[in-house]
mmCIF file of C-alpha atoms in Angstrom:
data_model
loop_
_atom_site.group_PDB
_atom_site.id
_atom_site.type_symbol
_atom_site.label_atom_id
_atom_site.label_comp_id
_atom_site.label_asym_id
_atom_site.label_seq_id
_atom_site.Cartn_x
_atom_site.Cartn_y
_atom_site.Cartn_z
ATOM 1 C CA MET A 1 127.245 76.894 94.290
ATOM 2 C CA THR A 2 123.883 77.368 96.002
ATOM 3 C CA VAL A 3 122.717 79.450 98.923
ATOM 4 C CA ASN A 4 120.182 78.266 101.488
ATOM 5 C CA LEU A 5 118.277 81.354 102.702
ATOM 6 C CA THR A 6 116.204 79.437 105.277
ATOM 7 C CA GLY A 7 116.200 81.268 108.601
ATOM 8 C CA LEU A 8 118.217 84.240 107.351
ATOM 9 C CA THR A 9 116.963 87.714 108.146
ATOM 10 C CA PRO A 10 117.750 90.823 106.096
ATOM 11 C CA ALA A 11 121.435 91.606 106.673
ATOM 12 C CA THR A 12 124.862 91.307 105.043
ATOM 13 C CA TYR A 13 126.542 87.936 105.413
ATOM 14 C CA ARG A 14 130.200 87.189 104.677
ATOM 15 C CA GLY A 15 132.015 83.920 104.250
ATOM 16 C CA THR A 16 134.791 82.210 102.361
ATOM 17 C CA ILE A 17 135.158 79.379 99.910
ATOM 18 C CA VAL A 18 138.455 77.510 99.913
ATOM 19 C CA VAL A 19 139.437 75.712 96.698
ATOM 20 C CA THR A 20 142.223 73.173 97.086
ATOM 21 C CA ALA A 21 143.999 71.303 94.287
ATOM 22 C CA ALA A 22 147.230 69.520 95.148
ATOM 23 C CA THR A 23 148.751 69.978 91.676
ATOM 24 C CA LEU A 24 147.631 73.582 91.091
ATOM 25 C CA ALA A 25 149.952 76.506 91.720
ATOM 26 C CA GLY A 26 148.502 78.961 94.244
ATOM 27 C CA SER A 27 146.485 76.263 95.963
ATOM 28 C CA PRO A 28 144.640 76.611 98.232
ATOM 29 C CA LEU A 29 142.724 79.592 96.840
ATOM 30 C CA THR A 30 140.465 81.495 99.248
ATOM 31 C CA ILE A 31 137.508 83.354 97.753
ATOM 32 C CA THR A 32 135.600 85.892 99.848
ATOM 33 C CA VAL A 33 131.820 85.807 99.360
ATOM 34 C CA THR A 34 129.352 88.528 100.418
ATOM 35 C CA LEU A 35 125.578 88.029 100.444
ATOM 36 C CA THR A 36 123.329 91.006 101.051
ATOM 37 C CA LEU A 37 119.768 90.001 101.817
ATOM 38 C CA ALA A 38 117.408 92.978 101.486
ATOM 39 C CA ALA A 39 114.135 93.290 103.342
ATOM 40 C CA ARG A 40 111.114 92.395 101.226
ATOM 41 C CA PRO A 41 108.575 95.145 100.526
ATOM 42 C CA ILE A 42 105.089 94.729 102.005
ATOM 43 C CA LEU A 43 102.123 96.176 100.075
ATOM 44 C CA LEU A 44 99.735 98.015 102.417
ATOM 45 C CA ILE A 45 96.496 99.629 101.274
ATOM 46 C CA THR A 46 94.439 101.882 103.535
ATOM 47 C CA SER A 47 91.467 104.187 103.180
ATOM 48 C CA THR A 48 88.671 105.541 105.319
ATOM 49 C CA ALA A 49 86.415 104.764 102.329
ATOM 50 C CA LEU A 50 87.005 100.979 102.520
ATOM 51 C CA VAL A 51 84.006 99.074 103.848
ATOM 52 C CA PRO A 52 85.080 97.133 107.004
ATOM 53 C CA GLY A 53 85.484 93.382 106.677
ATOM 54 C CA GLY A 54 86.837 93.402 103.130
ATOM 55 C CA GLY A 55 83.785 95.041 101.565
ATOM 56 C CA GLY A 56 85.878 97.185 99.233
ATOM 57 C CA LEU A 57 84.695 100.539 97.927
ATOM 58 C CA ARG A 58 81.046 101.541 97.405
ATOM 59 C CA PHE A 59 79.781 104.335 95.221
ATOM 60 C CA THR A 60 76.222 105.642 94.849
ATOM 61 C CA ALA A 61 75.094 107.862 91.985
ATOM 62 C CA VAL A 62 71.944 109.231 90.376
ATOM 63 C CA PRO A 63 71.560 109.012 86.592
ATOM 64 C CA GLY A 64 73.472 111.735 84.793
ATOM 65 C CA GLN A 65 75.889 112.409 87.668
ATOM 66 C CA ASN A 66 79.217 111.041 88.799
ATOM 67 C CA PRO A 67 79.811 110.350 92.508
ATOM 68 C CA ALA A 68 82.717 111.872 94.425
ATOM 69 C CA VAL A 69 86.199 110.441 93.907
ATOM 70 C CA GLN A 70 87.455 108.105 96.655
ATOM 71 C CA SER A 71 91.098 107.729 97.720
ATOM 72 C CA LEU A 72 93.285 104.761 98.564
ATOM 73 C CA ALA A 73 96.731 105.048 100.125
ATOM 74 C CA ILE A 74 99.504 102.661 99.077
ATOM 75 C CA SER A 75 102.466 102.311 101.404
ATOM 76 C CA ASN A 76 105.424 100.013 101.971
ATOM 77 C CA GLY A 77 105.327 98.251 105.340
ATOM 78 C CA GLY A 78 108.646 96.505 104.706
ATOM 79 C CA GLY A 79 112.002 97.213 103.174
ATOM 80 C CA SER A 80 113.424 97.610 99.702
ATOM 81 C CA THR A 81 111.543 99.538 96.999
ATOM 82 C CA LEU A 82 107.837 99.009 96.428
ATOM 83 C CA GLU A 83 107.047 99.257 92.706
ATOM 84 C CA TRP A 84 103.357 98.837 91.915
ATOM 85 C CA THR A 85 100.701 98.948 89.207
ATOM 86 C CA ALA A 86 96.955 99.503 89.616
ATOM 87 C CA THR A 87 94.388 98.146 87.168
ATOM 88 C CA ALA A 88 90.633 98.816 87.128
ATOM 89 C CA SER A 89 88.150 96.395 85.580
ATOM 90 C CA THR A 90 84.358 96.100 85.431
ATOM 91 C CA THR A 91 81.961 93.214 84.838
ATOM 92 C CA ARG A 92 79.310 95.178 82.885
ATOM 93 C CA GLY A 93 78.419 98.685 81.816
ATOM 94 C CA GLY A 94 81.682 99.391 80.024
ATOM 95 C CA ALA A 95 84.775 101.046 81.458
ATOM 96 C CA TRP A 96 83.075 103.139 84.165
ATOM 97 C CA LEU A 97 85.842 102.580 86.771
ATOM 98 C CA SER A 98 89.269 104.239 86.684
ATOM 99 C CA VAL A 99 92.266 104.740 88.957
ATOM 100 C CA THR A 100 95.069 107.326 88.822
ATOM 101 C CA PRO A 101 97.967 107.088 88.946
ATOM 102 C CA ASP A 102 98.074 103.571 87.535
ATOM 103 C CA ARG A 103 101.721 102.890 88.428
ATOM 104 C CA GLY A 104 104.461 104.144 90.669
ATOM 105 C CA ALA A 105 107.215 103.432 93.168
ATOM 106 C CA GLY A 106 106.948 103.986 96.896
ATOM 107 C CA ASN A 107 104.034 105.499 98.769
ATOM 108 C CA ALA A 108 101.154 107.056 96.827
ATOM 109 C CA THR A 109 97.551 108.183 97.023
ATOM 110 C CA LEU A 110 95.320 106.672 94.359
ATOM 111 C CA GLN A 111 92.202 108.448 93.151
ATOM 112 C CA VAL A 112 89.384 106.033 92.297
ATOM 113 C CA SER A 113 86.789 107.539 89.946
ATOM 114 C CA VAL A 114 83.468 106.322 88.627
ATOM 115 C CA GLY A 115 81.991 107.559 85.360
ATOM 116 C CA ALA A 116 78.328 106.845 86.097
ATOM 117 C CA SER A 117 76.751 109.703 84.171
ATOM 118 C CA SER A 118 75.805 107.537 81.180
ATOM 119 C CA LEU A 119 74.821 104.397 83.098
ATOM 120 C CA ALA A 120 71.226 103.219 83.490
ATOM 121 C CA PRO A 121 69.864 102.683 87.008
ATOM 122 C CA GLY A 122 71.121 99.411 88.468
ATOM 123 C CA ALA A 123 73.937 97.680 90.333
ATOM 124 C CA TYR A 124 77.419 97.476 88.836
ATOM 125 C CA GLU A 125 80.533 95.648 90.006
ATOM 126 C CA GLY A 126 84.195 96.116 89.341
ATOM 127 C CA SER A 127 87.562 95.664 90.963
ATOM 128 C CA LEU A 128 90.933 97.259 91.435
ATOM 129 C CA ILE A 129 93.971 94.997 91.319
ATOM 130 C CA ILE A 130 97.151 96.411 92.798
ATOM 131 C CA THR A 131 100.254 94.402 91.986
ATOM 132 C CA ALA A 132 103.719 94.894 93.481
ATOM 133 C CA PRO A 133 106.133 92.228 92.180
ATOM 134 C CA GLY A 134 108.086 90.550 94.972
ATOM 135 C CA ALA A 135 106.058 92.205 97.735
ATOM 136 C CA ALA A 136 104.093 90.467 100.441
ATOM 137 C CA ASN A 137 100.280 90.997 100.180
ATOM 138 C CA SER A 138 100.513 91.253 96.392
ATOM 139 C CA PRO A 139 98.406 91.209 94.366
ATOM 140 C CA ALA A 140 95.654 92.946 96.330
ATOM 141 C CA THR A 141 92.129 92.926 94.917
ATOM 142 C CA ILE A 142 89.629 95.556 96.049
ATOM 143 C CA ALA A 143 85.988 95.016 95.141
ATOM 144 C CA VAL A 144 84.127 98.077 93.872
ATOM 145 C CA ALA A 145 80.332 98.326 93.951
ATOM 146 C CA LEU A 146 78.360 101.053 92.195
ATOM 147 C CA THR A 147 74.633 101.647 92.605
ATOM 148 C CA VAL A 148 72.951 104.003 90.159
ATOM 149 C CA GLY A 149 69.500 104.824 91.476
ATOM 150 C CA LEU A 150 66.718 107.154 90.590
ATOM 151 C CA PRO A 151 66.619 110.362 92.634
ATOM 152 C CA VAL A 152 64.134 110.391 95.482
ATOM 153 C CA LEU A 153 61.643 113.255 95.251
ATOM 154 C CA LEU A 154 60.189 114.503 98.505
#
């Protein structure tokens, strides 16, 4: 037996299957079938710190100091349960980017931190990947840029 979900919206559907065999006692046999189609979760990520136009997050630091933590909000714009994981990665300079919490279910506020205190002046790139299996908009990749510059003396 197969089910064609094309055009079905989240709801509970009921139907019957009738099995008929001329030589079988109890024929025809009617079987009741119930299909519950749950709404799919939708991964939404918002923050006032995100650079408009998909620019991601930007941090600026001076050598020996870490910049302020930035926040991202994860929410479910659909139905069902949104289970997610968040992974930070960098292209050079070691593991200077981190995110907490790194997993959860439902809505959450993520804290994105940069450990720039031991980095030399320069430009660094990384990314956050937020994955929510079965959810629309997943995985979501957020670019992270870090500039470590020398302090300006006036």
